[in-house]
Amino acid sequence: MLDRNRQHQIAGPVHGQILSGETYYDGAQNYSSYGRDHSEQVEGFNPLKLLFYVVQYRWLIAMMAAAGLVAGVVVTMMQTPKYQATTQLEVLVPSAKVFQDIEVVSESSDVRAFLTAREKLKSRALAQRVVFQLGLSEKPDFLFPTPDFSLSNIFYRAFGISKSPSIQERTPEQREAIAIGRILKDLTVNLVTNTSLLSITFVDQKPKYASDIANQVAQSFIDQRLDQTSETSDLARQFIQEQVLQVKEKLQKSEEALVAYAKDAGITVTADDKSLIGSNIEALNTALATAIQERLDAGRVVEQIDKGRGSSLGPVLESEGLRKLSDKLADLTSQYQQKLGVLKPGFPEMQQLQSQIKELQRLYNNGVLAITDSLRLKYQEALNKEADLKSKLAEMEKQQVVFNDKNIKYTILKREVDSNRSQYDSLIAKLNEVGVSSELKTQSAAIVDFASQPSVPYSPRLSVNLAIALALFMGIGSSVIYVIELLNNTFTNPEQVEKELGLAMLGILPLVDEREFVASIADQKSGLSEAYRSLRTSLQFSGAEGAPRSLLVTSSEPSEGKSTTSFKLGQDFAALGARVLIVDGDLRKPNLHRLFGLDNTIGLSNLLTNTVRKEDLASIFRATKYPNVTVLTSGTIPPNPADLLSSPKMALIVTNLGKRFDLVIIDAPPIVGLSDAPILSRLAEGTLMVISTNQVTRKSAKTALKRLRAAGANVVGATMSKFAVNKFDYNYAYKYMNYQYYDYGASTPKIEGIVDDGADQPAYAKSSAFQRLVRRIRSSVVGFVDRAKSIS
């Protein structure tokens, strides 16, 4: 019920009652706020929405997945099986280290040795050696293998048909070049991480060739290194000996030059390579810092003495003799004070105590004075010491300036001596290493693991090809779905309405076949009627005070179902006992009178233009066959609808009708292209937008909503019409909806149409069992057609 706790001064119309004309003009408007906040909210990742898209495009995804699987199988059949064999070779670093040291390479020597060995394993010279050792230039099946990827491979793998290769047309040089090229192409050498092992892998269509060539590459590398080592050994020894003699001569000359210059310049260097002057300056700086600290400490003590605080200094308090004098003086003073209460100061005993106290005080002061004089003397000594050190330091700094001028050349000569000595020591160490000839002749590499003949091809792998093809085709399918969704600028589900427009979704009206639409509207147990009742309930909770007293029903474009919505909402609110007035505000293409089966001779336009007699004024408001439902038709179509609707009289009519009826529903024209709906939206307390599924574009709906809000409308929410809930994808996403109620056809109905109570329907149409059977058959057929269209 629309109970607003307000008293009606004049009773509204009931079924069959005639109203007086004076009841339709009164007072100013008083609006309340309804609806939800329409501010846009940022939507995050929604897995359920992703699942909805998967279900919605399930046939496309299934087709792409099937195509991917077929493509994976076809690609696998077009590939020639290949076998892989791997040999592991250990590179022995010591020999490689000797040769790199000879080349004066000191950093990352081990890594460079491994990288050098890897490049030599992939060299053309080593491949030529392998071809010669195995005689590969004379083997046709190695020189002319089956194509790796070809359509003919399907027939070869299916029927075993192949063309035997021939080598007679090629010269020996050409065959050798082909064999070398094949080895270099299919050979892979990798360094095993954190080890000194090299992995030598060869791939071939024949398992025997794969293992034999991998093993032979490793063996040929070892043989090649041994040959190179024996030839290099003598050259290395001779080269190092010559370098040792040259560097030794340079070292002697540089040392002699250094000693001669130091003698001439009078430079004396200590054992730690520091000059004597520098050492003295460092010692003087240390002594000066100590003297400054002592002077500062003594200065603080003298400052205390000058302020008359000598008796409180530490040396005074720590003196044993002064402490005894102080104690005795305190004792005599205490006795004197005690006897002063009995004896007068002139008594002999009191005078004797006074003389003793004065004598002790004199001795104590003399002791303090002696200590403070010693502290002053100490301060003066600190000052003298600091001055002497500064004078000596200044003298040494002058000598250091002279020494620095001489030390420049000395440093250059000494650096040359150090460099020559370092080279000499390094060459001596290298000569000792090269001197062991057995070490040079040791193998530089060893085979750790020989390659075994593979029994199973490693390529092609059907599982990998299927996975790649499936991922590729699913990616293509995702792109297609994205493009489809990008190009689809209409609303397909309620979530899009809430996201794009920021409106509360108050109701979802199912799609009904046009042949069953009349029966569904008339049948109060149908799914369509149930959806309208759900919309009515949402409107009742759309504001703090319930449903708005005046509700404007409009849409972005024509034929979205606004008139039918006004018609059904009026019936449903009236069924709760509310007095409902439905006003046809479409003064251009009115349709509401057809829904109620009434004539449109006079109506709202006549009321606004005063072209109706006063005695006929009450007859404009038509009582209908539905209890508590009154209709005000549009009347004669005027040439200036916008001017009439924006007139003050229209505002007064709406305001007064809102006081006389529990609910006033205004069926407005479309928003886009017309100014009627924005004008009427300012007069109504709430505005309901009807948005049709897969019909109105999102841009059009946004523009319409923007116009309403610019006009000051209070848009309480939206309802989505023509929603095909019988589709599996929608029913899955909106499974809260009753499928038995919403099991209807999928063709687009004409929402704007004549509705009656179904009395003229044939007998078989009234049979619920027959209707359900027909609906299920039709739903299956239409669903199959939709799937076929979506696939195409």
CSV table of N, CA, C and O in Angstrom, one decimal, residues 677-719:
chain,number,residue,atom,x,y,z
A,677,ALA,N,9.7,15.0,-22.6
A,677,ALA,CA,10.0,14.2,-21.4
A,677,ALA,C,10.9,15.0,-20.4
A,677,ALA,O,10.6,14.9,-19.2
A,678,PRO,N,11.9,15.7,-20.8
A,678,PRO,CA,12.6,16.5,-19.8
A,678,PRO,C,11.7,17.5,-19.1
A,678,PRO,O,11.9,17.8,-17.9
A,679,ILE,N,10.8,18.1,-19.8
A,679,ILE,CA,9.9,19.1,-19.2
A,679,ILE,C,9.0,18.4,-18.2
A,679,ILE,O,8.8,18.9,-17.0
A,680,LEU,N,8.4,17.2,-18.6
A,680,LEU,CA,7.5,16.5,-17.6
A,680,LEU,C,8.3,16.0,-16.4
A,680,LEU,O,7.7,15.8,-15.4
A,681,SER,N,9.6,15.6,-16.6
A,681,SER,CA,10.4,15.0,-15.5
A,681,SER,C,10.6,16.0,-14.4
A,681,SER,O,10.7,15.6,-13.2
A,682,ARG,N,10.5,17.3,-14.7
A,682,ARG,CA,10.7,18.3,-13.6
A,682,ARG,C,9.4,18.4,-12.8
A,682,ARG,O,9.4,18.8,-11.6
A,683,LEU,N,8.3,18.0,-13.4
A,683,LEU,CA,7.0,18.0,-12.7
A,683,LEU,C,6.7,16.8,-11.8
A,683,LEU,O,5.9,16.9,-10.9
A,684,ALA,N,7.4,15.7,-12.1
A,684,ALA,CA,7.1,14.5,-11.4
A,684,ALA,C,8.2,14.3,-10.3
A,684,ALA,O,9.3,14.7,-10.4
A,685,GLU,N,7.7,13.6,-9.2
A,685,GLU,CA,8.6,13.4,-8.1
A,685,GLU,C,9.7,12.4,-8.4
A,685,GLU,O,10.8,12.4,-7.9
A,686,GLY,N,9.4,11.4,-9.3
A,686,GLY,CA,10.3,10.4,-9.7
A,686,GLY,C,10.2,10.1,-11.2
A,686,GLY,O,9.1,10.2,-11.7
A,687,THR,N,11.3,9.7,-11.8
A,687,THR,CA,11.3,9.3,-13.2
A,687,THR,C,11.8,7.9,-13.3
A,687,THR,O,12.9,7.6,-12.7
A,688,LEU,N,11.1,7.0,-14.0
A,688,LEU,CA,11.6,5.7,-14.3
A,688,LEU,C,11.9,5.6,-15.8
A,688,LEU,O,11.1,5.9,-16.7
A,689,MET,N,13.2,5.1,-16.1
A,689,MET,CA,13.6,4.9,-17.5
A,689,MET,C,13.4,3.5,-17.9
A,689,MET,O,13.8,2.5,-17.2
A,690,VAL,N,12.8,3.3,-19.0
A,690,VAL,CA,12.6,1.9,-19.6
A,690,VAL,C,13.7,1.7,-20.6
A,690,VAL,O,13.8,2.6,-21.6
A,691,ILE,N,14.5,0.7,-20.5
A,691,ILE,CA,15.6,0.5,-21.4
A,691,ILE,C,15.4,-0.9,-22.0
A,691,ILE,O,15.4,-1.9,-21.3
A,692,SER,N,15.3,-1.0,-23.3
A,692,SER,CA,15.0,-2.2,-24.0
A,692,SER,C,16.4,-2.9,-24.3
A,692,SER,O,17.4,-2.3,-24.6
A,693,THR,N,16.3,-4.3,-24.2
A,693,THR,CA,17.5,-5.1,-24.4
A,693,THR,C,17.8,-5.2,-25.9
A,693,THR,O,16.9,-5.4,-26.7
A,694,ASN,N,19.1,-5.0,-26.3
A,694,ASN,CA,19.5,-5.2,-27.7
A,694,ASN,C,18.8,-4.2,-28.6
A,694,ASN,O,18.6,-4.6,-29.8
A,695,GLN,N,18.3,-3.1,-28.2
A,695,GLN,CA,17.6,-2.2,-29.0
A,695,GLN,C,18.2,-0.8,-29.0
A,695,GLN,O,18.7,-0.2,-29.9
A,696,VAL,N,18.1,-0.2,-27.8
A,696,VAL,CA,18.6,1.2,-27.6
A,696,VAL,C,20.1,1.2,-27.5
A,696,VAL,O,20.7,0.3,-26.8
A,697,THR,N,20.8,2.1,-28.1
A,697,THR,CA,22.3,2.2,-28.0
A,697,THR,C,22.6,2.8,-26.6
A,697,THR,O,21.9,3.6,-26.0
A,698,ARG,N,23.9,2.5,-26.2
A,698,ARG,CA,24.3,3.0,-24.9
A,698,ARG,C,24.5,4.5,-25.0
A,698,ARG,O,24.2,5.2,-24.0
A,699,LYS,N,25.0,5.0,-26.1
A,699,LYS,CA,25.2,6.4,-26.3
A,699,LYS,C,23.8,7.2,-26.2
A,699,LYS,O,23.7,8.2,-25.6
A,700,SER,N,22.8,6.6,-26.8
A,700,SER,CA,21.5,7.2,-26.8
A,700,SER,C,20.9,7.2,-25.4
A,700,SER,O,20.4,8.2,-24.9
A,701,ALA,N,21.1,6.1,-24.6
A,701,ALA,CA,20.6,6.1,-23.3
A,701,ALA,C,21.4,7.1,-22.4
A,701,ALA,O,20.8,7.7,-21.5
A,702,LYS,N,22.7,7.2,-22.6
A,702,LYS,CA,23.5,8.2,-21.8
A,702,LYS,C,23.0,9.6,-22.1
A,702,LYS,O,22.9,10.4,-21.2
A,703,THR,N,22.8,9.9,-23.4
A,703,THR,CA,22.3,11.2,-23.7
A,703,THR,C,21.0,11.5,-23.1
A,703,THR,O,20.7,12.6,-22.6
A,704,ALA,N,20.1,10.5,-23.2
A,704,ALA,CA,18.8,10.7,-22.6
A,704,ALA,C,18.9,11.0,-21.1
A,704,ALA,O,18.2,11.9,-20.5
A,705,LEU,N,19.7,10.2,-20.4
A,705,LEU,CA,19.8,10.3,-19.0
A,705,LEU,C,20.4,11.7,-18.6
A,705,LEU,O,20.0,12.4,-17.7
A,706,LYS,N,21.4,12.1,-19.4
A,706,LYS,CA,22.0,13.4,-19.2
A,706,LYS,C,21.0,14.5,-19.4
A,706,LYS,O,21.0,15.5,-18.6
A,707,ARG,N,20.1,14.4,-20.4
A,707,ARG,CA,19.1,15.4,-20.6
A,707,ARG,C,18.1,15.5,-19.4
A,707,ARG,O,17.7,16.6,-19.0
A,708,LEU,N,17.8,14.3,-18.9
A,708,LEU,CA,16.9,14.3,-17.7
A,708,LEU,C,17.5,15.0,-16.5
A,708,LEU,O,16.9,15.8,-15.9
A,709,ARG,N,18.7,14.6,-16.3
A,709,ARG,CA,19.4,15.2,-15.1
A,709,ARG,C,19.7,16.7,-15.3
A,709,ARG,O,19.6,17.5,-14.3
A,710,ALA,N,19.9,17.1,-16.5
A,710,ALA,CA,20.1,18.5,-16.8
A,710,ALA,C,18.8,19.3,-16.5
A,710,ALA,O,18.8,20.5,-16.2
A,711,ALA,N,17.7,18.6,-16.8
A,711,ALA,CA,16.4,19.3,-16.6
A,711,ALA,C,16.0,19.3,-15.1
A,711,ALA,O,15.0,19.8,-14.7
A,712,GLY,N,16.8,18.6,-14.2
A,712,GLY,CA,16.5,18.5,-12.8
A,712,GLY,C,15.6,17.4,-12.4
A,712,GLY,O,14.9,17.4,-11.4
A,713,ALA,N,15.6,16.3,-13.2
A,713,ALA,CA,14.7,15.2,-13.0
A,713,ALA,C,15.3,14.3,-11.8
A,713,ALA,O,16.6,14.2,-11.7
A,714,ASN,N,14.5,13.7,-11.1
A,714,ASN,CA,14.9,12.7,-10.0
A,714,ASN,C,14.7,11.3,-10.6
A,714,ASN,O,13.6,10.7,-10.5
A,715,VAL,N,15.7,10.8,-11.2
A,715,VAL,CA,15.6,9.5,-11.8
A,715,VAL,C,15.8,8.4,-10.7
A,715,VAL,O,16.9,8.2,-10.2
A,716,VAL,N,14.7,7.7,-10.4
A,716,VAL,CA,14.8,6.7,-9.3
A,716,VAL,C,15.4,5.4,-9.7
A,716,VAL,O,15.9,4.7,-8.9
A,717,GLY,N,15.5,5.1,-11.0
A,717,GLY,CA,16.1,3.9,-11.5
A,717,GLY,C,15.6,3.6,-12.9
A,717,GLY,O,15.1,4.4,-13.6
A,718,ALA,N,15.9,2.3,-13.3
A,718,ALA,CA,15.6,1.9,-14.6
A,718,ALA,C,15.1,0.5,-14.6
A,718,ALA,O,15.3,-0.3,-13.6
A,719,THR,N,14.3,0.1,-15.6
A,719,THR,CA,13.9,-1.2,-15.8
A,719,THR,C,14.2,-1.7,-17.2
A,719,THR,O,14.2,-0.9,-18.1
